[in-house]
CSV table of C-alpha atoms in Angstrom, one decimal:
chain,number,residue,atom,x,y,z
A,873,MET,CA,-20.9,22.7,-10.7
A,874,LYS,CA,-19.2,19.6,-9.6
A,875,ARG,CA,-21.2,16.4,-9.0
A,876,ARG,CA,-20.9,16.5,-5.2
A,877,GLU,CA,-22.0,20.2,-5.2
A,878,LEU,CA,-25.0,19.3,-7.4
A,879,THR,CA,-26.1,16.6,-4.9
A,880,LEU,CA,-25.7,18.9,-1.9
A,881,ALA,CA,-27.6,21.8,-3.7
A,882,GLY,CA,-30.4,19.3,-4.4
A,883,VAL,CA,-30.6,18.4,-0.8
A,884,HIS,CA,-30.7,22.0,0.2
A,885,LEU,CA,-33.5,22.8,-2.2
A,886,GLY,CA,-35.4,19.6,-1.6
A,887,GLU,CA,-35.4,18.3,-5.2
A,888,PRO,CA,-32.6,17.0,-7.4
A,889,LEU,CA,-30.9,19.3,-9.9
A,890,ALA,CA,-29.7,16.4,-12.1
A,891,GLY,CA,-30.0,12.6,-12.3
A,892,PRO,CA,-28.3,10.4,-9.7
A,893,GLY,CA,-24.5,10.5,-9.6
A,894,THR,CA,-24.3,6.8,-9.0
A,895,VAL,CA,-26.6,4.0,-10.3
A,896,HIS,CA,-26.3,0.5,-9.0
A,897,VAL,CA,-27.3,-2.2,-11.5
A,898,ASP,CA,-28.0,-5.7,-10.4
A,899,LEU,CA,-27.0,-8.3,-13.1
A,900,VAL,CA,-27.7,-11.6,-11.5
A,901,ASN,CA,-29.4,-13.3,-8.6
A,902,ALA,CA,-27.3,-16.4,-8.7
A,903,CYS,CA,-24.1,-16.7,-6.7
A,904,ASN,CA,-21.1,-19.0,-6.5
A,905,ALA,CA,-20.8,-18.5,-2.7
A,906,ALA,CA,-22.9,-18.9,0.4
A,907,CYS,CA,-21.8,-16.2,2.8
A,908,VAL,CA,-23.3,-16.8,6.2
A,909,THR,CA,-24.6,-13.2,6.6
A,910,CYS,CA,-26.2,-13.1,3.1
A,911,TRP,CA,-30.0,-12.5,3.0
A,912,ASP,CA,-30.3,-14.4,-0.2
A,913,HIS,CA,-27.8,-17.2,-0.2
A,914,SER,CA,-26.8,-18.0,3.4
A,915,PRO,CA,-27.1,-21.7,4.4
A,916,LEU,CA,-28.6,-20.3,7.6
A,917,LEU,CA,-31.7,-18.8,6.0
A,918,SER,CA,-35.0,-20.0,7.4
A,919,SER,CA,-36.7,-19.3,4.1
A,920,PRO,CA,-34.2,-20.0,1.2
A,921,ARG,CA,-34.8,-18.3,-2.1
A,922,PRO,CA,-36.4,-20.5,-4.8
A,923,ALA,CA,-34.4,-21.8,-7.8
A,924,SER,CA,-36.6,-19.7,-10.1
A,925,TRP,CA,-35.5,-16.5,-8.4
A,926,LYS,CA,-31.8,-17.5,-8.5
A,927,GLY,CA,-32.0,-18.1,-12.2
A,928,LYS,CA,-32.9,-14.6,-13.1
A,929,ARG,CA,-30.5,-12.2,-14.7
A,930,ALA,CA,-30.5,-8.8,-16.5
A,931,ARG,CA,-30.3,-8.6,-20.3
A,932,ALA,CA,-27.3,-6.7,-21.6
A,933,GLU,CA,-29.5,-4.7,-24.0
A,934,ASP,CA,-31.7,-3.6,-21.1
A,935,VAL,CA,-28.6,-2.3,-19.3
A,936,ASP,CA,-27.7,-0.3,-22.4
A,937,ARG,CA,-31.1,1.2,-22.6
A,938,LEU,CA,-31.0,2.2,-19.0
A,939,LEU,CA,-27.6,3.9,-19.4
A,940,ASP,CA,-28.9,5.8,-22.5
A,941,ASP,CA,-31.9,7.0,-20.6
A,942,LEU,CA,-29.7,8.1,-17.6
A,943,GLY,CA,-27.6,10.1,-20.0
A,944,THR,CA,-30.7,12.3,-20.7
A,945,LEU,CA,-30.9,13.4,-17.1
A,946,GLY,CA,-27.3,14.5,-16.8
A,947,GLY,CA,-25.1,14.1,-13.7
A,948,LEU,CA,-24.3,10.4,-13.9
A,949,ARG,CA,-20.7,9.8,-13.0
A,950,SER,CA,-20.5,6.2,-11.9
A,951,VAL,CA,-22.1,2.8,-12.3
A,952,ILE,CA,-21.9,0.0,-9.8
A,953,LEU,CA,-22.4,-3.5,-11.1
A,954,SER,CA,-23.4,-6.3,-8.7
A,955,GLY,CA,-26.4,-8.3,-7.9
A,956,MET,CA,-28.2,-10.2,-5.2
A,957,GLY,CA,-25.6,-12.7,-6.3
A,958,GLU,CA,-22.1,-12.6,-8.0
A,959,PRO,CA,-21.9,-10.4,-11.1
A,960,PHE,CA,-19.1,-12.5,-12.7
A,961,VAL,CA,-21.7,-15.3,-12.9
A,962,HIS,CA,-23.3,-13.3,-15.8
A,963,PRO,CA,-22.2,-14.7,-19.2
A,964,GLU,CA,-22.1,-11.1,-20.6
A,965,ILE,CA,-20.4,-9.4,-17.7
A,966,HIS,CA,-17.4,-8.3,-19.8
A,967,ALA,CA,-19.5,-6.8,-22.6
A,968,ILE,CA,-21.6,-4.9,-20.0
A,969,CYS,CA,-18.4,-3.6,-18.4
A,970,GLU,CA,-17.1,-2.5,-21.8
A,971,SER,CA,-20.5,-0.7,-22.5
A,972,VAL,CA,-20.1,1.3,-19.2
A,973,LYS,CA,-16.5,2.2,-20.0
A,974,ARG,CA,-17.4,3.3,-23.5
A,975,ARG,CA,-19.6,6.0,-21.9
A,976,THR,CA,-16.5,7.2,-19.9
A,977,LEU,CA,-18.2,6.4,-16.7
A,978,HIS,CA,-16.5,5.3,-13.5
A,979,LEU,CA,-17.1,1.6,-13.1
A,980,THR,CA,-17.2,-0.3,-9.8
A,981,VAL,CA,-17.9,-4.1,-9.6
A,982,ILE,CA,-18.8,-5.7,-6.3
A,983,THR,CA,-17.5,-9.2,-6.3
A,984,ASN,CA,-16.1,-12.1,-4.3
A,985,LEU,CA,-13.4,-12.3,-7.0
A,986,LEU,CA,-13.5,-16.1,-7.3
A,987,LEU,CA,-14.8,-16.1,-10.9
A,988,ALA,CA,-13.2,-12.9,-12.1
A,989,ASP,CA,-10.5,-13.0,-14.8
A,990,PRO,CA,-7.9,-10.5,-13.5
A,991,GLY,CA,-6.5,-10.1,-17.1
A,992,LYS,CA,-9.9,-9.1,-18.5
A,993,VAL,CA,-10.6,-6.8,-15.5
A,994,LEU,CA,-7.4,-5.0,-16.2
A,995,SER,CA,-7.8,-4.8,-20.0
A,996,ILE,CA,-11.3,-3.5,-19.8
A,997,GLY,CA,-10.2,-0.8,-17.4
A,998,VAL,CA,-12.5,-1.5,-14.5
A,999,ASP,CA,-11.9,1.5,-12.1
A,1000,GLN,CA,-12.8,-0.1,-8.8
A,1001,LEU,CA,-13.5,-3.6,-7.4
A,1002,LEU,CA,-15.1,-3.9,-4.0
A,1003,ILE,CA,-13.8,-7.3,-3.1
A,1004,GLY,CA,-15.8,-9.2,-0.5
A,1005,VAL,CA,-13.0,-10.8,1.6
A,1006,HIS,CA,-14.7,-11.1,5.0
A,1007,ALA,CA,-11.6,-12.7,6.6
A,1008,ALA,CA,-7.9,-12.5,7.1
A,1009,THR,CA,-7.1,-16.2,7.3
A,1010,ALA,CA,-8.1,-19.3,5.5
A,1011,GLU,CA,-9.8,-20.6,8.6
A,1012,SER,CA,-12.1,-17.6,9.0
A,1013,TYR,CA,-12.7,-17.5,5.2
A,1014,ARG,CA,-14.1,-21.0,5.3
A,1015,ALA,CA,-16.2,-20.1,8.3
A,1016,PHE,CA,-17.7,-17.1,6.5
A,1017,HIS,CA,-18.1,-19.0,3.2
A,1018,PRO,CA,-19.3,-22.5,4.0
A,1019,GLY,CA,-18.4,-25.0,1.3
A,1020,THR,CA,-15.2,-23.2,0.3
A,1021,GLY,CA,-11.7,-24.6,1.1
A,1022,GLU,CA,-8.0,-23.8,0.9
A,1023,ALA,CA,-8.3,-23.7,-3.0
A,1024,GLU,CA,-10.7,-20.7,-2.9
A,1025,TRP,CA,-8.7,-18.8,-0.4
A,1026,THR,CA,-5.5,-19.4,-2.4
A,1027,ARG,CA,-7.3,-18.3,-5.6
A,1028,LEU,CA,-8.5,-15.1,-4.0
A,1029,LEU,CA,-5.0,-14.2,-2.7
A,1030,ALA,CA,-3.5,-15.0,-6.2
A,1031,SER,CA,-6.0,-12.5,-7.8
A,1032,LEU,CA,-5.2,-9.9,-5.1
A,1033,ASP,CA,-1.5,-10.4,-5.9
A,1034,ARG,CA,-2.1,-10.0,-9.6
A,1035,PHE,CA,-3.9,-6.7,-9.1
A,1036,ALA,CA,-1.2,-5.5,-6.7
A,1037,GLY,CA,1.4,-6.2,-9.3
A,1038,ALA,CA,-0.5,-4.2,-11.8
A,1039,GLY,CA,-0.7,-1.2,-9.4
A,1040,LYS,CA,-4.5,-1.5,-8.9
A,1041,ARG,CA,-5.5,-0.4,-5.5
A,1042,PHE,CA,-8.9,-2.1,-5.2
A,1043,ARG,CA,-10.8,-2.0,-1.9
A,1044,HIS,CA,-11.5,-4.8,0.5
A,1045,VAL,CA,-14.9,-5.2,2.0
A,1046,GLN,CA,-15.1,-6.8,5.5
A,1047,VAL,CA,-18.5,-7.6,6.8
A,1048,ILE,CA,-18.1,-8.2,10.5
A,1049,CYS,CA,-19.9,-11.0,12.4
A,1050,ALA,CA,-19.0,-13.8,14.9
A,1051,THR,CA,-16.8,-15.7,12.4
A,1052,ASN,CA,-14.3,-12.9,11.9
A,1053,ALA,CA,-14.7,-10.1,14.5
A,1054,HIS,CA,-11.4,-11.2,16.2
A,1055,GLU,CA,-9.4,-10.4,13.0
A,1056,LEU,CA,-9.7,-6.7,12.5
A,1057,PRO,CA,-6.0,-5.9,12.9
A,1058,ALA,CA,-5.1,-8.9,10.7
A,1059,MET,CA,-7.6,-7.6,8.1
A,1060,VAL,CA,-5.6,-4.3,8.0
A,1061,ARG,CA,-2.4,-6.2,7.5
A,1062,LEU,CA,-3.9,-8.2,4.7
A,1063,ALA,CA,-5.0,-5.0,2.9
A,1064,ALA,CA,-1.5,-3.6,3.3
A,1065,ARG,CA,0.2,-6.7,2.0
A,1066,TYR,CA,-1.8,-6.6,-1.2
A,1067,GLY,CA,-1.8,-2.8,-1.7
A,1068,ALA,CA,-5.5,-2.3,-1.2
A,1069,GLY,CA,-6.9,1.1,-1.7
A,1070,GLY,CA,-8.6,0.8,1.7
A,1071,ILE,CA,-11.0,-1.3,3.7
A,1072,THR,CA,-14.8,-0.8,4.0
A,1073,PHE,CA,-15.9,-2.4,7.3
A,1074,LYS,CA,-19.6,-3.1,7.8
A,1075,LEU,CA,-21.4,-4.6,10.8
A,1076,ALA,CA,-23.4,-7.5,9.5
A,1077,SER,CA,-27.1,-6.8,9.2
A,1078,LEU,CA,-28.8,-10.1,10.0
A,1079,LEU,CA,-32.3,-11.6,9.6
A,1080,ASP,CA,-34.3,-14.7,8.7
A,1081,GLY,CA,-31.9,-17.2,10.5
A,1082,THR,CA,-28.6,-15.4,9.9
A,1083,GLU,CA,-28.8,-14.0,13.4
A,1084,ARG,CA,-26.9,-17.1,14.4
A,1085,VAL,CA,-23.7,-15.4,13.5
A,1086,ALA,CA,-24.5,-12.1,15.3
A,1087,LEU,CA,-22.0,-10.7,17.7
A,1088,SER,CA,-22.6,-11.3,21.3
A,1089,PRO,CA,-22.7,-8.3,23.7
A,1090,GLU,CA,-19.3,-9.4,24.9
A,1091,ALA,CA,-17.9,-9.5,21.4
A,1092,ARG,CA,-19.3,-6.0,20.7
A,1093,GLU,CA,-17.7,-4.7,23.8
A,1094,ALA,CA,-14.4,-6.3,22.9
A,1095,LEU,CA,-14.5,-4.7,19.5
A,1096,VAL,CA,-15.1,-1.3,20.9
A,1097,ALA,CA,-12.5,-1.6,23.6
A,1098,GLU,CA,-9.8,-3.5,21.8
A,1099,GLY,CA,-10.5,-4.6,18.3
A,1100,ILE,CA,-11.2,-1.2,16.7
A,1101,PRO,CA,-8.4,0.6,18.6
A,1102,SER,CA,-5.9,-2.0,17.6
A,1103,ALA,CA,-7.0,-2.0,14.0
A,1104,ARG,CA,-6.7,1.8,14.0
A,1105,GLU,CA,-3.2,1.6,15.2
A,1106,GLU,CA,-2.3,-0.9,12.5
A,1107,ALA,CA,-4.0,1.2,9.8
A,1108,SER,CA,-2.1,4.3,10.9
A,1109,ARG,CA,1.2,2.4,11.0
A,1110,LEU,CA,0.7,0.8,7.6
A,1111,GLY,CA,-1.0,3.6,5.8
A,1112,VAL,CA,-4.3,1.8,5.2
A,1113,ALA,CA,-7.5,3.9,4.7
A,1114,THR,CA,-10.5,2.5,6.7
A,1115,ASN,CA,-13.9,3.5,7.8
A,1116,LEU,CA,-13.4,2.2,11.3
A,1117,ASP,CA,-15.2,5.3,12.7
A,1118,VAL,CA,-18.3,4.2,10.8
A,1119,LEU,CA,-18.1,0.7,12.2
A,1120,ALA,CA,-17.8,2.1,15.7
A,1121,ARG,CA,-21.0,4.2,15.1
A,1122,GLN,CA,-22.7,1.0,13.8
A,1123,LEU,CA,-21.8,-0.8,17.0
A,1124,SER,CA,-23.1,2.0,19.1
A,1125,ALA,CA,-26.6,1.6,17.5
A,1126,GLY,CA,-27.2,-1.5,19.7
A,1127,GLY,CA,-29.4,-4.5,19.2
A,1128,ALA,CA,-30.2,-5.6,15.6
A,1129,ARG,CA,-29.7,-2.1,14.4
A,1130,THR,CA,-26.6,-1.4,12.3
A,1131,ALA,CA,-27.2,2.2,11.4
A,1132,PRO,CA,-28.3,5.0,13.7
A,1133,ILE,CA,-29.8,6.7,10.6
A,1134,ALA,CA,-31.8,9.3,12.6
A,1135,GLU,CA,-28.6,10.7,13.8
A,1136,THR,CA,-27.2,11.0,10.3
A,1137,GLY,CA,-30.0,11.6,7.8
A,1138,CYS,CA,-30.7,10.1,4.4
A,1139,PHE,CA,-29.4,11.8,1.2
A,1140,MET,CA,-29.7,8.9,-1.3
A,1141,GLY,CA,-32.7,10.4,-3.1
A,1142,TYR,CA,-30.5,13.0,-4.6
A,1143,ALA,CA,-27.4,10.9,-5.3
A,1144,TYR,CA,-28.1,7.2,-5.9
A,1145,ALA,CA,-30.5,4.6,-7.2
A,1146,ARG,CA,-30.6,0.9,-7.7
A,1147,VAL,CA,-32.2,-1.3,-10.4
A,1148,THR,CA,-32.8,-5.0,-9.7
A,1149,VAL,CA,-32.6,-7.9,-12.1
A,1150,GLU,CA,-36.3,-7.9,-12.3
A,1151,GLY,CA,-36.3,-4.2,-13.4
A,1152,ASP,CA,-37.5,-2.8,-10.1
A,1153,VAL,CA,-36.2,0.7,-9.4
A,1154,LEU,CA,-35.3,1.2,-5.8
A,1155,TYR,CA,-34.9,4.4,-3.9
A,1156,CYS,CA,-31.8,3.0,-2.2
A,1157,CYS,CA,-30.6,-0.6,-1.6
A,1158,ASP,CA,-33.6,-1.5,0.5
A,1159,THR,CA,-35.8,-3.7,-1.7
A,1160,GLU,CA,-38.9,-2.6,0.3
A,1161,VAL,CA,-38.5,1.0,-0.9
A,1162,LYS,CA,-39.6,0.6,-4.5
A,1163,VAL,CA,-40.2,3.6,-6.7
A,1164,GLY,CA,-41.5,1.8,-9.8
A,1165,SER,CA,-40.6,-0.8,-12.4
A,1166,LEU,CA,-38.8,-0.6,-15.8
A,1167,ALA,CA,-40.4,-4.0,-16.6
A,1168,SER,CA,-43.8,-2.3,-16.9
A,1169,GLY,CA,-42.5,0.0,-19.6
A,1170,ALA,CA,-41.6,3.0,-17.4
A,1171,ARG,CA,-38.5,5.0,-18.1
A,1172,PHE,CA,-36.0,5.6,-15.3
A,1173,SER,CA,-35.9,9.3,-16.1
A,1174,ASP,CA,-39.7,9.6,-15.7
A,1175,LEU,CA,-39.6,7.9,-12.3
A,1176,TRP,CA,-36.6,10.0,-11.1
A,1177,LEU,CA,-38.5,13.2,-11.8
A,1178,GLY,CA,-41.9,11.8,-10.9
A,1179,PRO,CA,-44.1,12.3,-7.8
A,1180,ARG,CA,-43.4,8.9,-6.1
A,1181,TRP,CA,-39.7,9.6,-5.9
A,1182,GLN,CA,-40.3,13.1,-4.7
A,1183,ASP,CA,-42.7,11.9,-2.0
A,1184,LEU,CA,-40.0,9.5,-0.7
A,1185,ARG,CA,-37.5,12.3,-0.7
A,1186,ASP,CA,-39.9,14.5,1.3
A,1187,ARG,CA,-40.7,11.7,3.7
A,1188,LEU,CA,-37.1,10.9,4.6
A,1189,ARG,CA,-36.2,14.6,4.6
A,1190,SER,CA,-38.7,15.0,7.5
A,1191,GLY,CA,-37.1,12.1,9.4
A,1192,ARG,CA,-39.9,9.6,8.8
A,1193,TYR,CA,-37.8,6.5,8.2
A,1194,PHE,CA,-38.7,3.0,7.1
A,1195,GLU,CA,-38.1,-0.1,9.2
A,1196,GLY,CA,-35.2,-1.1,7.0
A,1197,CYS,CA,-33.5,2.2,7.5
A,1198,SER,CA,-32.1,0.9,10.9
A,1199,ARG,CA,-30.0,-1.5,8.8
A,1200,CYS,CA,-29.1,1.1,6.1
A,1201,GLY,CA,-26.8,-0.4,3.5
A,1202,LYS,CA,-25.6,3.1,2.4
A,1203,TYR,CA,-24.9,4.3,5.9
A,1204,ALA,CA,-21.2,5.1,5.2
A,1205,GLN,CA,-22.2,7.2,2.2
A,1206,ASN,CA,-24.9,9.0,4.2
A,1207,VAL,CA,-22.3,9.8,6.8
A,1208,ALA,CA,-20.0,11.3,4.2
A,1209,LEU,CA,-22.7,13.3,2.5
A,1210,GLY,CA,-24.0,14.6,5.8
A,1211,ARG,CA,-20.5,15.8,6.8
A,1212,ALA,CA,-20.1,17.5,3.4
A,1213,PHE,CA,-23.5,19.1,3.6
A,1214,GLU,CA,-22.8,20.4,7.1
A,1215,GLU,CA,-19.6,21.9,5.9
A,1216,ALA,CA,-21.2,23.6,2.9
A,1217,TYR,CA,-24.5,24.7,4.5
A,1218,GLY,CA,-24.0,24.7,8.2
A,1219,THR,CA,-25.2,22.6,11.1
A,1220,ARG,CA,-28.6,24.3,11.4
A,1221,ARG,CA,-29.5,23.6,7.8
A,1222,LEU,CA,-28.3,20.0,8.1
A,1223,LEU,CA,-30.7,19.5,11.1
A,1224,GLN,CA,-33.5,21.0,9.0
A,1225,VAL,CA,-33.1,18.8,6.0
A,1226,THR,CA,-32.9,15.6,8.1
A,1227,GLY,CA,-36.0,16.2,10.2
A,1228,ARG,CA,-34.1,17.1,13.4
A,1229,ALA,CA,-35.1,20.8,13.6
């Protein structure tokens, strides 16, 4: 049975048939950037993170131990390396990447690319980079990344050019807020220029002071009426894959919500998990939905098969969501899994397993 089929069968039955297909491992809390939308490093935050928190990082040997344990569950296909900060800040990032690749797993790194060594990324064989661009021009790049200048934008473009020359079709990530919402078509052209494998658009989820860069109602209307249609036309003309349909759905949620999750359902409990620098095991990417802690001596495999995780699956399966679910960071993945489940098991069953019937 293929990995996607395993996940969907688990959703149908109500319990996983294997371990998660994707595990997201945070390596560091520190970051070399200060994105205005970031919940951890934005200069707009009302309550900035303390230096003690920013100094924490995962140990390479603990990542190895986690990967070994995941292997006992079966089903693991991909690893995402990131952090509440920038993973290339970690002094052992290359060794950790090599450890993942030795296990023949698909490796994705989420990065702003400014500290990455393109030559090392290519030689290690990193399968995918999700590159936080968040702009299409130097001006909007500086607005989204206060403290940066022309040098950082130029460095980013040089790395994109290096990867394009090597035939690597890494994805661009564009988090949309007031600083860049006018640039959607230009973002598509930028992706085409550097041979990106596609663009993941996300409506910024904002809190604790970062709401200052929220889209106004007028800007939302302009995106729906003009920005997204124009970007779709450019994407079609240039052959750039996007998830503009998901961005449109996020905009339709209204207010501070960025994910109409009740209309989609949550499938992460059968497909995905995240482990923080501190060793906290999260059900999804919401730090408030914690399953347990590896720091206490627990094994990931025991948590995955344990009652706490299953209780969370059952809760979300019945449509009883958490407050943070309205800002779901895995919304695009849930949309994709929901569509695949409906195709495999039908609309009636989809409604049943998402608490809508």
